[in-house]
mmCIF file of C-alpha atoms in Angstrom:
data_model
loop_
_atom_site.group_PDB
_atom_site.id
_atom_site.type_symbol
_atom_site.label_atom_id
_atom_site.label_comp_id
_atom_site.label_asym_id
_atom_site.label_seq_id
_atom_site.Cartn_x
_atom_site.Cartn_y
_atom_site.Cartn_z
ATOM 1 C CA MET A 300 16.586 -50.213 -19.348
ATOM 2 C CA GLY A 301 16.864 -51.121 -23.063
ATOM 3 C CA ILE A 302 20.339 -49.973 -23.325
ATOM 4 C CA SER A 303 21.291 -52.041 -20.070
ATOM 5 C CA ARG A 304 20.233 -55.023 -21.416
ATOM 6 C CA TYR A 305 23.240 -54.466 -24.354
ATOM 7 C CA ILE A 306 25.674 -52.461 -22.358
ATOM 8 C CA PRO A 307 26.359 -53.530 -18.752
ATOM 9 C CA MET A 308 25.410 -50.634 -16.291
ATOM 10 C CA LYS A 309 23.483 -50.290 -13.143
ATOM 11 C CA THR A 310 20.284 -48.079 -14.134
ATOM 12 C CA GLY A 311 19.402 -47.667 -10.150
ATOM 13 C CA MET A 312 22.795 -46.085 -9.670
ATOM 14 C CA ILE A 313 22.611 -43.773 -12.921
ATOM 15 C CA MET A 314 18.879 -42.751 -11.594
ATOM 16 C CA LEU A 315 20.025 -41.835 -8.015
ATOM 17 C CA GLY A 316 23.183 -40.055 -9.760
ATOM 18 C CA LEU A 317 20.930 -37.886 -12.022
ATOM 19 C CA THR A 318 18.349 -37.141 -9.326
ATOM 20 C CA LEU A 319 21.415 -35.798 -6.877
ATOM 21 C CA GLY A 320 22.967 -34.065 -9.724
ATOM 22 C CA ILE A 321 19.530 -32.310 -10.555
ATOM 23 C CA SER A 322 19.009 -31.375 -7.061
ATOM 24 C CA ILE A 323 22.414 -29.960 -6.373
ATOM 25 C CA ILE A 324 22.136 -27.572 -9.453
ATOM 26 C CA PHE A 325 18.726 -26.850 -8.294
ATOM 27 C CA LEU A 326 20.144 -25.499 -4.760
ATOM 28 C CA LEU A 327 23.376 -23.900 -6.446
ATOM 29 C CA LYS A 328 20.753 -21.986 -8.668
ATOM 30 C CA ASN A 329 18.345 -20.911 -5.891
ATOM 31 C CA ILE A 330 21.433 -19.250 -4.362
ATOM 32 C CA PHE A 331 21.121 -16.597 -7.350
ATOM 33 C CA GLN A 332 17.563 -16.880 -8.170
ATOM 34 C CA PRO A 333 15.336 -18.165 -5.485
ATOM 35 C CA TYR A 334 12.773 -20.584 -6.268
ATOM 36 C CA GLU A 335 9.198 -20.078 -5.076
ATOM 37 C CA TRP A 336 9.177 -22.654 -2.111
ATOM 38 C CA LYS A 337 5.696 -22.438 -1.187
ATOM 39 C CA ARG A 338 4.538 -24.669 -4.389
ATOM 40 C CA CYS A 339 5.995 -27.580 -2.738
ATOM 41 C CA LEU A 340 4.385 -27.179 0.965
ATOM 42 C CA ASN A 341 1.474 -29.398 0.726
ATOM 43 C CA LEU A 342 0.244 -32.580 2.179
ATOM 44 C CA LEU A 343 2.202 -34.923 -0.360
ATOM 45 C CA THR A 344 5.501 -33.504 0.869
ATOM 46 C CA ILE A 345 4.540 -33.848 4.413
ATOM 47 C CA SER A 346 3.519 -37.409 3.872
ATOM 48 C CA TRP A 347 6.764 -38.392 2.000
ATOM 49 C CA ILE A 348 8.961 -36.648 4.882
ATOM 50 C CA ILE A 349 7.044 -38.886 7.443
ATOM 51 C CA TRP A 350 7.488 -41.900 5.237
ATOM 52 C CA LEU A 351 11.488 -41.087 5.042
ATOM 53 C CA ILE A 352 11.778 -40.677 8.904
ATOM 54 C CA TYR A 353 10.264 -44.251 9.165
ATOM 55 C CA CYS A 354 12.527 -45.672 6.762
ATOM 56 C CA LEU A 355 15.290 -44.031 8.304
ATOM 57 C CA PHE A 356 14.632 -45.566 11.353
ATOM 58 C CA GLU A 357 14.731 -48.789 9.883
ATOM 59 C CA LEU A 358 18.594 -48.570 9.572
ATOM 60 C CA PHE A 359 18.184 -49.625 13.473
ATOM 61 C CA ASN A 360 16.151 -52.435 12.644
ATOM 62 C CA PRO A 361 18.502 -55.367 14.135
ATOM 63 C CA TRP A 362 17.702 -57.556 11.174
ATOM 64 C CA ALA A 363 18.730 -54.917 8.812
ATOM 65 C CA SER A 364 21.957 -54.595 6.354
ATOM 66 C CA THR A 365 23.174 -51.078 6.077
ATOM 67 C CA ASP A 366 24.533 -52.005 2.524
ATOM 68 C CA ALA A 367 21.066 -53.096 1.288
ATOM 69 C CA TRP A 368 19.543 -50.008 3.051
ATOM 70 C CA PHE A 369 21.446 -47.465 1.114
ATOM 71 C CA ILE A 370 20.482 -49.164 -2.175
ATOM 72 C CA ALA A 371 16.724 -49.501 -1.385
ATOM 73 C CA ILE A 372 16.008 -46.197 0.322
ATOM 74 C CA VAL A 373 16.419 -44.311 -3.084
ATOM 75 C CA GLY A 374 13.317 -46.112 -4.381
ATOM 76 C CA TYR A 375 11.417 -46.214 -0.958
ATOM 77 C CA ALA A 376 11.617 -42.719 0.159
ATOM 78 C CA LEU A 377 14.207 -40.364 -1.662
ATOM 79 C CA LEU A 378 12.617 -40.535 -5.166
ATOM 80 C CA PRO A 379 8.897 -40.068 -3.740
ATOM 81 C CA LEU A 380 10.365 -36.770 -1.719
ATOM 82 C CA PHE A 381 12.450 -35.500 -4.345
ATOM 83 C CA CYS A 382 9.271 -35.588 -6.962
ATOM 84 C CA ALA A 383 7.319 -34.161 -4.517
ATOM 85 C CA ILE A 384 9.867 -30.942 -4.272
ATOM 86 C CA LEU A 385 11.439 -30.497 -7.347
ATOM 87 C CA ILE A 386 8.312 -30.915 -9.706
ATOM 88 C CA PRO A 387 6.106 -28.313 -8.251
ATOM 89 C CA ILE A 388 9.087 -25.716 -8.074
ATOM 90 C CA LEU A 389 10.615 -26.445 -11.706
ATOM 91 C CA PHE A 390 7.435 -27.375 -13.697
ATOM 92 C CA THR A 391 5.633 -24.112 -13.382
ATOM 93 C CA ARG A 392 3.433 -23.806 -16.396
ATOM 94 C CA PHE A 393 0.823 -26.092 -17.726
ATOM 95 C CA LYS A 394 2.853 -26.457 -20.952
ATOM 96 C CA ASP A 395 5.310 -28.254 -18.813
ATOM 97 C CA LEU A 396 3.078 -30.838 -18.025
ATOM 98 C CA GLN A 397 1.494 -31.316 -21.318
ATOM 99 C CA TRP A 398 5.163 -31.822 -23.021
ATOM 100 C CA LEU A 399 6.004 -34.435 -20.258
ATOM 101 C CA LEU A 400 2.736 -36.304 -21.389
ATOM 102 C CA ILE A 401 3.708 -36.038 -24.876
ATOM 103 C CA ILE A 402 7.415 -37.736 -24.354
ATOM 104 C CA TRP A 403 5.465 -40.326 -22.362
ATOM 105 C CA ALA A 404 3.193 -41.252 -25.064
ATOM 106 C CA ILE A 405 5.883 -41.415 -27.721
ATOM 107 C CA LEU A 406 7.817 -43.868 -25.448
ATOM 108 C CA SER A 407 4.827 -45.822 -24.935
ATOM 109 C CA ILE A 408 4.423 -46.281 -28.779
ATOM 110 C CA LEU A 409 8.163 -47.081 -29.216
ATOM 111 C CA ALA A 410 7.651 -49.482 -26.238
ATOM 112 C CA ALA A 411 4.653 -51.056 -28.309
ATOM 113 C CA LEU A 412 6.613 -51.356 -31.543
ATOM 114 C CA LYS A 413 9.366 -52.826 -29.862
ATOM 115 C CA GLY A 414 7.114 -55.423 -28.448
ATOM 116 C CA PHE A 415 5.684 -56.085 -32.026
ATOM 117 C CA TRP A 416 9.028 -56.462 -33.343
ATOM 118 C CA GLN A 417 9.708 -59.218 -30.810
ATOM 119 C CA LYS A 418 6.389 -60.946 -31.413
ATOM 120 C CA ASN A 419 6.648 -60.993 -35.196
ATOM 121 C CA TYR A 420 10.579 -61.115 -35.702
ATOM 122 C CA GLY A 421 11.875 -62.524 -32.694
ATOM 123 C CA PHE A 422 14.185 -61.836 -29.887
ATOM 124 C CA ASP A 423 17.957 -60.312 -30.877
ATOM 125 C CA THR A 424 21.336 -61.885 -29.389
ATOM 126 C CA ALA A 425 21.051 -59.946 -26.036
ATOM 127 C CA GLU A 426 17.481 -60.892 -25.263
ATOM 128 C CA LEU A 427 17.988 -64.475 -26.111
ATOM 129 C CA TYR A 428 21.061 -64.444 -23.961
ATOM 130 C CA TRP A 429 18.675 -63.102 -21.069
ATOM 131 C CA LEU A 430 16.050 -65.597 -21.631
ATOM 132 C CA PHE A 431 18.164 -68.840 -21.925
ATOM 133 C CA ASN A 432 21.255 -67.991 -20.155
ATOM 134 C CA GLU A 433 19.980 -65.639 -17.229
ATOM 135 C CA GLY A 434 16.979 -67.582 -16.635
ATOM 136 C CA GLY A 435 14.108 -65.215 -18.020
ATOM 137 C CA ALA A 436 12.752 -68.071 -20.013
ATOM 138 C CA THR A 437 11.433 -69.857 -16.953
ATOM 139 C CA THR A 438 8.799 -67.076 -16.528
ATOM 140 C CA HIS A 439 8.413 -65.927 -20.161
ATOM 141 C CA ILE A 440 8.187 -68.719 -22.183
ATOM 142 C CA ILE A 441 5.312 -70.787 -20.609
ATOM 143 C CA TYR A 442 2.640 -73.150 -21.566
ATOM 144 C CA TYR A 443 0.531 -70.102 -22.028
ATOM 145 C CA GLY A 444 2.902 -68.863 -24.857
ATOM 146 C CA VAL A 445 5.613 -66.305 -25.030
ATOM 147 C CA ARG A 446 5.282 -63.310 -22.789
ATOM 148 C CA TYR A 447 6.867 -60.167 -24.392
ATOM 149 C CA PHE A 448 8.951 -57.639 -22.485
ATOM 150 C CA SER A 449 9.808 -54.833 -25.162
ATOM 151 C CA PHE A 450 12.736 -53.026 -24.058
ATOM 152 C CA PHE A 451 11.513 -53.339 -20.200
ATOM 153 C CA SER A 452 13.203 -55.504 -17.500
ATOM 154 C CA ASP A 453 10.687 -58.108 -17.732
ATOM 155 C CA ALA A 454 7.080 -58.782 -19.083
ATOM 156 C CA ALA A 455 5.415 -57.688 -15.745
ATOM 157 C CA ASN A 456 6.996 -54.425 -15.651
ATOM 158 C CA TYR A 457 5.994 -53.894 -19.455
ATOM 159 C CA GLY A 458 2.614 -54.961 -18.912
ATOM 160 C CA ILE A 459 2.159 -52.473 -15.800
ATOM 161 C CA VAL A 460 3.346 -49.577 -17.662
ATOM 162 C CA MET A 461 1.133 -50.117 -20.748
ATOM 163 C CA GLY A 462 -2.007 -50.565 -18.542
ATOM 164 C CA PHE A 463 -1.050 -47.379 -16.741
ATOM 165 C CA SER A 464 -0.482 -45.491 -20.286
ATOM 166 C CA LEU A 465 -3.599 -46.939 -21.612
ATOM 167 C CA THR A 466 -5.848 -45.507 -19.057
ATOM 168 C CA VAL A 467 -3.907 -42.158 -18.709
ATOM 169 C CA PHE A 468 -3.881 -41.499 -22.686
ATOM 170 C CA SER A 469 -7.542 -42.832 -23.527
ATOM 171 C CA ILE A 470 -9.134 -40.590 -21.285
ATOM 172 C CA SER A 471 -6.977 -37.792 -21.537
ATOM 173 C CA GLY A 472 -7.236 -38.017 -25.408
ATOM 174 C CA PHE A 473 -10.718 -36.909 -25.216
ATOM 175 C CA PHE A 474 -9.690 -33.196 -23.511
ATOM 176 C CA VAL A 475 -6.270 -32.249 -24.857
ATOM 177 C CA SER A 476 -5.703 -30.093 -27.877
ATOM 178 C CA PRO A 477 -4.325 -29.283 -30.689
ATOM 179 C CA ARG A 478 -5.544 -32.033 -32.582
ATOM 180 C CA TRP A 479 -2.162 -33.604 -33.191
ATOM 181 C CA VAL A 480 -1.713 -34.081 -29.440
ATOM 182 C CA LYS A 481 -5.215 -35.786 -29.271
ATOM 183 C CA PHE A 482 -4.254 -38.106 -32.114
ATOM 184 C CA LEU A 483 -0.978 -38.658 -30.447
ATOM 185 C CA PHE A 484 -2.430 -39.773 -26.976
ATOM 186 C CA TRP A 485 -4.997 -42.012 -28.480
ATOM 187 C CA SER A 486 -2.638 -43.542 -30.597
ATOM 188 C CA ALA A 487 -0.638 -44.043 -27.412
ATOM 189 C CA ALA A 488 -3.589 -45.495 -25.795
ATOM 190 C CA ILE A 489 -4.271 -48.319 -28.776
ATOM 191 C CA ALA A 490 -0.314 -48.962 -28.620
ATOM 192 C CA SER A 491 -0.531 -49.526 -25.035
ATOM 193 C CA ALA A 492 -3.425 -51.830 -25.235
ATOM 194 C CA TYR A 493 -1.816 -54.173 -27.755
ATOM 195 C CA GLY A 494 1.400 -53.775 -25.669
ATOM 196 C CA LEU A 495 -0.738 -55.225 -22.355
ATOM 197 C CA MET A 496 -1.935 -57.858 -24.253
ATOM 198 C CA ILE A 497 1.295 -59.303 -25.598
ATOM 199 C CA SER A 498 2.903 -58.697 -21.966
ATOM 200 C CA GLY A 499 0.850 -61.837 -20.801
ATOM 201 C CA THR A 500 0.939 -60.123 -17.409
ATOM 202 C CA ARG A 501 -2.447 -60.979 -15.821
ATOM 203 C CA SER A 502 -2.447 -58.453 -12.993
ATOM 204 C CA ALA A 503 -1.969 -55.486 -15.602
ATOM 205 C CA VAL A 504 -5.338 -56.617 -16.921
ATOM 206 C CA ILE A 505 -6.962 -55.354 -13.803
ATOM 207 C CA ILE A 506 -5.590 -51.734 -14.121
ATOM 208 C CA PRO A 507 -8.003 -50.596 -17.016
ATOM 209 C CA PHE A 508 -11.062 -52.034 -15.191
ATOM 210 C CA VAL A 509 -10.131 -50.466 -11.659
ATOM 211 C CA SER A 510 -9.168 -47.176 -13.467
ATOM 212 C CA LEU A 511 -12.427 -47.009 -15.568
ATOM 213 C CA ALA A 512 -14.594 -47.606 -12.263
ATOM 214 C CA VAL A 513 -12.637 -44.876 -10.334
ATOM 215 C CA TYR A 514 -12.899 -42.396 -13.171
ATOM 216 C CA VAL A 515 -16.610 -42.891 -13.392
ATOM 217 C CA SER A 516 -16.913 -42.294 -9.654
ATOM 218 C CA LEU A 517 -14.877 -39.044 -9.953
ATOM 219 C CA CYS A 518 -16.320 -37.441 -12.866
ATOM 220 C CA LYS A 519 -19.969 -38.027 -11.463
ATOM 221 C CA ASN A 520 -21.353 -37.979 -15.264
ATOM 222 C CA ILE A 521 -24.380 -40.220 -15.792
ATOM 223 C CA ARG A 522 -23.930 -40.665 -19.218
ATOM 224 C CA TYR A 523 -20.350 -41.566 -18.664
ATOM 225 C CA ALA A 524 -21.509 -43.870 -16.166
ATOM 226 C CA LEU A 525 -23.851 -45.758 -18.249
ATOM 227 C CA LEU A 526 -21.467 -45.992 -20.987
ATOM 228 C CA SER A 527 -18.535 -46.980 -19.004
ATOM 229 C CA GLY A 528 -20.455 -49.342 -16.871
ATOM 230 C CA GLY A 529 -21.951 -50.973 -19.938
ATOM 231 C CA VAL A 530 -18.296 -51.662 -21.449
ATOM 232 C CA LEU A 531 -17.240 -52.673 -18.071
ATOM 233 C CA ILE A 532 -19.761 -55.178 -17.607
ATOM 234 C CA THR A 533 -19.730 -56.457 -21.275
ATOM 235 C CA VAL A 534 -15.950 -57.246 -20.861
ATOM 236 C CA LEU A 535 -16.175 -58.814 -17.549
ATOM 237 C CA LEU A 536 -18.807 -61.146 -18.598
ATOM 238 C CA PHE A 537 -17.060 -61.821 -21.746
ATOM 239 C CA LEU A 538 -13.968 -62.544 -19.664
ATOM 240 C CA THR A 539 -15.493 -64.675 -16.739
ATOM 241 C CA GLN A 540 -18.765 -66.137 -18.417
ATOM 242 C CA THR A 541 -17.713 -67.477 -21.421
ATOM 243 C CA HIS A 542 -14.906 -69.384 -23.608
ATOM 244 C CA ILE A 543 -15.094 -67.321 -26.656
ATOM 245 C CA GLY A 544 -11.608 -67.023 -28.259
ATOM 246 C CA ASN A 545 -9.894 -69.476 -25.690
ATOM 247 C CA SER A 546 -7.743 -70.690 -28.846
ATOM 248 C CA ASN A 547 -5.946 -67.448 -28.601
ATOM 249 C CA ALA A 548 -3.400 -67.567 -25.788
ATOM 250 C CA LEU A 549 -3.508 -64.024 -25.259
ATOM 251 C CA ILE A 550 -7.265 -64.059 -24.492
ATOM 252 C CA ARG A 551 -6.758 -67.316 -22.346
ATOM 253 C CA ARG A 552 -4.094 -65.677 -20.130
ATOM 254 C CA MET A 553 -6.358 -62.452 -19.801
ATOM 255 C CA ARG A 554 -9.132 -64.633 -18.805
ATOM 256 C CA SER A 555 -7.063 -66.691 -16.170
ATOM 257 C CA THR A 556 -6.705 -63.250 -14.326
ATOM 258 C CA PHE A 557 -10.259 -63.761 -12.997
ATOM 259 C CA ASP A 558 -9.883 -67.467 -12.134
ATOM 260 C CA LYS A 559 -9.471 -68.067 -8.564
ATOM 261 C CA GLU A 560 -8.190 -71.581 -8.744
ATOM 262 C CA ASP A 561 -4.889 -70.456 -11.002
ATOM 263 C CA ALA A 562 -1.885 -72.258 -9.916
ATOM 264 C CA SER A 563 0.063 -68.869 -9.926
ATOM 265 C CA LEU A 564 -2.348 -67.418 -7.689
ATOM 266 C CA GLN A 565 -2.357 -70.216 -5.404
ATOM 267 C CA VAL A 566 1.414 -70.438 -5.117
ATOM 268 C CA ARG A 567 1.173 -66.690 -3.810
ATOM 269 C CA TYR A 568 -1.374 -67.680 -1.279
ATOM 270 C CA ILE A 569 0.795 -70.621 -0.191
ATOM 271 C CA ASN A 570 3.913 -68.357 0.115
ATOM 272 C CA LYS A 571 2.107 -65.781 2.083
ATOM 273 C CA GLU A 572 0.850 -68.346 4.464
ATOM 274 C CA LYS A 573 4.563 -69.391 5.253
ATOM 275 C CA MET A 574 5.520 -65.893 5.772
ATOM 276 C CA LYS A 575 2.767 -65.400 8.573
ATOM 277 C CA PRO A 576 4.459 -67.304 11.432
ATOM 278 C CA LEU A 577 7.951 -66.022 10.210
ATOM 279 C CA MET A 578 6.579 -62.421 10.706
ATOM 280 C CA LYS A 579 5.208 -62.645 14.001
ATOM 281 C CA ASP A 580 8.116 -61.487 16.063
ATOM 282 C CA LYS A 581 9.058 -58.922 13.250
ATOM 283 C CA PRO A 582 6.859 -56.132 13.562
ATOM 284 C CA PHE A 583 9.472 -53.528 11.536
ATOM 285 C CA GLY A 584 10.288 -56.110 9.127
ATOM 286 C CA ILE A 585 13.616 -57.608 8.113
ATOM 287 C CA GLY A 586 15.138 -54.521 6.542
ATOM 288 C CA LEU A 587 15.173 -52.463 3.424
ATOM 289 C CA GLY A 588 16.363 -54.299 0.407
ATOM 290 C CA LEU A 589 16.364 -57.901 1.492
ATOM 291 C CA SER A 590 13.253 -59.684 0.277
ATOM 292 C CA GLY A 591 12.909 -61.924 -2.588
ATOM 293 C CA GLY A 592 16.392 -63.484 -2.542
ATOM 294 C CA ARG A 593 18.090 -59.910 -2.871
ATOM 295 C CA ALA A 594 19.695 -60.754 0.779
ATOM 296 C CA ASN A 595 22.019 -63.395 -1.110
ATOM 297 C CA ARG A 596 23.975 -60.764 -2.313
ATOM 298 C CA PHE A 597 24.855 -59.414 1.131
ATOM 299 C CA GLU A 598 25.270 -62.925 2.394
ATOM 300 C CA ILE A 599 22.244 -62.644 4.751
ATOM 301 C CA LYS A 600 20.374 -66.153 5.210
ATOM 302 C CA THR A 601 16.982 -66.024 6.470
ATOM 303 C CA LYS A 602 13.892 -67.882 5.295
ATOM 304 C CA LEU A 603 11.863 -64.672 4.598
ATOM 305 C CA ALA A 604 14.548 -63.321 2.453
ATOM 306 C CA GLU A 605 14.382 -66.608 0.133
ATOM 307 C CA LEU A 606 10.577 -66.406 -0.178
ATOM 308 C CA PRO A 607 9.355 -64.414 -3.222
ATOM 309 C CA PRO A 608 7.426 -61.648 -2.021
ATOM 310 C CA ASP A 609 5.182 -61.602 -5.466
ATOM 311 C CA SER A 610 3.829 -58.257 -4.800
ATOM 312 C CA LEU A 611 4.647 -54.771 -3.745
ATOM 313 C CA LEU A 612 2.502 -54.990 -0.521
ATOM 314 C CA THR A 613 4.098 -58.212 0.620
ATOM 315 C CA MET A 614 7.611 -56.915 -0.047
ATOM 316 C CA TYR A 615 6.718 -53.827 2.159
ATOM 317 C CA TRP A 616 5.358 -55.987 4.764
ATOM 318 C CA ILE A 617 8.568 -58.512 4.699
ATOM 319 C CA GLU A 618 10.808 -55.216 4.650
ATOM 320 C CA THR A 619 9.105 -52.559 7.017
ATOM 321 C CA GLY A 620 7.011 -54.869 8.866
ATOM 322 C CA ILE A 621 3.339 -54.828 9.682
ATOM 323 C CA ILE A 622 3.788 -51.111 11.154
ATOM 324 C CA GLY A 623 5.639 -49.995 7.962
ATOM 325 C CA LEU A 624 3.049 -51.243 5.700
ATOM 326 C CA SER A 625 0.166 -49.979 7.933
ATOM 327 C CA LEU A 626 1.703 -46.452 7.610
ATOM 328 C CA TYR A 627 2.570 -46.657 3.880
ATOM 329 C CA LEU A 628 -1.022 -47.553 2.869
ATOM 330 C CA THR A 629 -2.380 -44.837 5.537
ATOM 331 C CA LEU A 630 0.015 -42.052 3.862
ATOM 332 C CA LEU A 631 -1.095 -43.350 0.167
ATOM 333 C CA VAL A 632 -5.020 -43.335 0.990
ATOM 334 C CA ILE A 633 -4.599 -39.721 2.429
ATOM 335 C CA ILE A 634 -2.695 -38.535 -0.372
ATOM 336 C CA LEU A 635 -5.277 -39.972 -3.218
ATOM 337 C CA ILE A 636 -8.153 -38.682 -0.966
ATOM 338 C CA ARG A 637 -6.841 -35.314 -0.901
ATOM 339 C CA ALA A 638 -5.534 -35.471 -4.656
ATOM 340 C CA SER A 639 -9.350 -36.296 -5.722
ATOM 341 C CA TYR A 640 -10.753 -33.508 -3.473
ATOM 342 C CA ILE A 641 -8.281 -31.190 -5.534
ATOM 343 C CA ALA A 642 -9.360 -32.485 -8.668
ATOM 344 C CA MET A 643 -13.293 -32.475 -7.995
ATOM 345 C CA PHE A 644 -13.727 -29.192 -6.023
ATOM 346 C CA THR A 645 -10.812 -26.906 -6.706
ATOM 347 C CA ILE A 646 -9.804 -27.385 -10.311
ATOM 348 C CA ARG A 647 -12.360 -25.366 -12.586
ATOM 349 C CA ASN A 648 -11.038 -25.849 -15.990
ATOM 350 C CA LYS A 649 -12.717 -29.166 -17.527
ATOM 351 C CA LYS A 650 -9.527 -30.098 -19.706
ATOM 352 C CA LEU A 651 -7.215 -29.867 -16.449
ATOM 353 C CA LYS A 652 -9.788 -31.550 -14.191
ATOM 354 C CA ASN A 653 -10.249 -34.718 -16.399
ATOM 355 C CA MET A 654 -6.643 -35.118 -16.754
ATOM 356 C CA MET A 655 -6.220 -34.846 -13.164
ATOM 357 C CA TYR A 656 -8.962 -37.742 -12.968
ATOM 358 C CA SER A 657 -6.989 -39.920 -15.402
ATOM 359 C CA PHE A 658 -4.066 -39.515 -13.257
ATOM 360 C CA ILE A 659 -5.856 -40.586 -10.233
ATOM 361 C CA ALA A 660 -7.584 -43.334 -12.103
ATOM 362 C CA GLY A 661 -4.217 -44.643 -13.536
ATOM 363 C CA ILE A 662 -2.413 -44.516 -10.099
ATOM 364 C CA SER A 663 -5.426 -46.576 -8.230
ATOM 365 C CA GLY A 664 -5.290 -49.294 -11.097
ATOM 366 C CA VAL A 665 -1.517 -49.744 -10.507
ATOM 367 C CA PHE A 666 -1.765 -49.986 -6.929
ATOM 368 C CA VAL A 667 -4.667 -52.530 -6.934
ATOM 369 C CA ALA A 668 -2.156 -54.617 -9.493
ATOM 370 C CA ALA A 669 0.331 -53.899 -6.562
ATOM 371 C CA TYR A 670 -1.527 -56.932 -4.879
ATOM 372 C CA VAL A 671 0.331 -59.313 -6.995
ATOM 373 C CA ASN A 672 2.926 -57.373 -8.479
ATOM 374 C CA ASP A 673 5.804 -54.987 -7.416
ATOM 375 C CA VAL A 674 4.650 -52.175 -9.510
ATOM 376 C CA THR A 675 7.118 -49.637 -7.902
ATOM 377 C CA THR A 676 10.129 -50.721 -10.268
ATOM 378 C CA TYR A 677 11.674 -48.238 -12.796
ATOM 379 C CA PRO A 678 9.934 -46.693 -14.533
ATOM 380 C CA ASN A 679 6.597 -46.962 -12.650
ATOM 381 C CA GLY A 680 8.007 -45.524 -9.436
ATOM 382 C CA VAL A 681 9.188 -42.644 -11.483
ATOM 383 C CA LEU A 682 5.975 -41.887 -13.285
ATOM 384 C CA ILE A 683 3.599 -42.646 -10.189
ATOM 385 C CA ASN A 684 5.574 -40.177 -8.017
ATOM 386 C CA ILE A 685 5.811 -37.489 -10.743
ATOM 387 C CA LEU A 686 2.043 -37.580 -11.390
ATOM 388 C CA LEU A 687 1.339 -37.501 -7.839
ATOM 389 C CA ALA A 688 3.363 -34.089 -7.462
ATOM 390 C CA PHE A 689 1.194 -32.678 -10.526
ATOM 391 C CA LEU A 690 -1.945 -33.413 -8.662
ATOM 392 C CA PHE A 691 -0.861 -31.437 -5.884
ATOM 393 C CA ILE A 692 0.101 -28.359 -8.181
ATOM 394 C CA ALA A 693 -2.882 -28.811 -10.681
ATOM 395 C CA PRO A 694 -4.470 -25.544 -8.731
ATOM 396 C CA TYR A 695 -1.637 -23.140 -9.833
ATOM 397 C CA TYR A 696 -2.264 -24.617 -13.713
ATOM 398 C CA ASP A 697 -6.000 -23.850 -13.089
ATOM 399 C CA LYS A 698 -5.454 -20.416 -12.312
ATOM 400 C CA GLU A 699 -2.816 -20.079 -15.429
ATOM 401 C CA LEU A 700 -5.958 -21.706 -17.810
ATOM 402 C CA ILE A 701 -8.663 -19.537 -16.580
ATOM 403 C CA GLN A 702 -6.448 -16.514 -16.891
ATOM 404 C CA ASN A 703 -5.444 -17.449 -20.294
ATOM 405 C CA GLU A 704 -9.633 -17.979 -21.287
ATOM 406 C CA VAL A 705 -10.099 -14.508 -19.496
ATOM 407 C CA ASN A 706 -7.354 -12.983 -21.809
#
């Protein structure tokens, strides 16, 4: 994403090419050295196959555009299914998971440092061009102050990733080893908290709160519950019942997250009310890739396509209809329930168990934030689908760790 702001490139097409390339190499290698396919035969893979079949039927939607469908299907269904199949088969050791988290932690710190540079030293030529020539300033330089976006596509994407990273690394940092990894994870958590604040993304503020509540529910530890509950209540009371720190733009914008009368939130409600009568005769939506003005590139003119969806759930409602949205949410709930069951009752290793809890907590927080933001853009969609795959192959890692302890 950072490079694409300086060198014209289609990140989505590059990701699709890399994914297909890896899949082809994987299949060719399987001819000579068969993989352990049973590792990917689980509820997650079945769920994403069901979702892919529904998305394939969207091609026959009378409102759909074939060109838009081919672009959107990657993020909608292919990427989740690829991750569900490839991750379990290729990442066979616990060390693989740990190295992935280390790379993610380093990238999170770099993202926070880039945001720090923007805040203290200003924007470079390419970023200024995006702000003032391509219209980014309308949503990033506002009366609250400047919303910083690091090397991400926008501040909303930046804030969501930072909130996600904050959750995963702040919890996992207590349970990883050696010490340098622990230090790296907590450094990433602190850096992510800073990045979350300067992004000015109000929906991302809710991620740590929801994640903490989910984590406490999963671990069923009274001491953790009391400590976490105390922190959660204190912060909520500070933001909702006081005006302390209102002179600071960052705190003021975070506080507005809990303001039901906020103008931005009211606009979202108004847009949804406009959509309701237009969606009555479209139970299967208007087709993949056609919401939020994206239909303009295909010269398709509809009132629904012109209204900003403002959130992941609204986008799925518009593009796949109430049937598609209901199916997606049902599959997602089933996936998270099954993942929680695995983490709570199947995993025995304490370190791995709590890492899985952090994944579930982070993903839950992100999807709550999806109520007012599209959270499946790159890299959020990639991270979410990779972590979901790891949740379902955690029992293999648990056996490996238990065996290592015995040895």
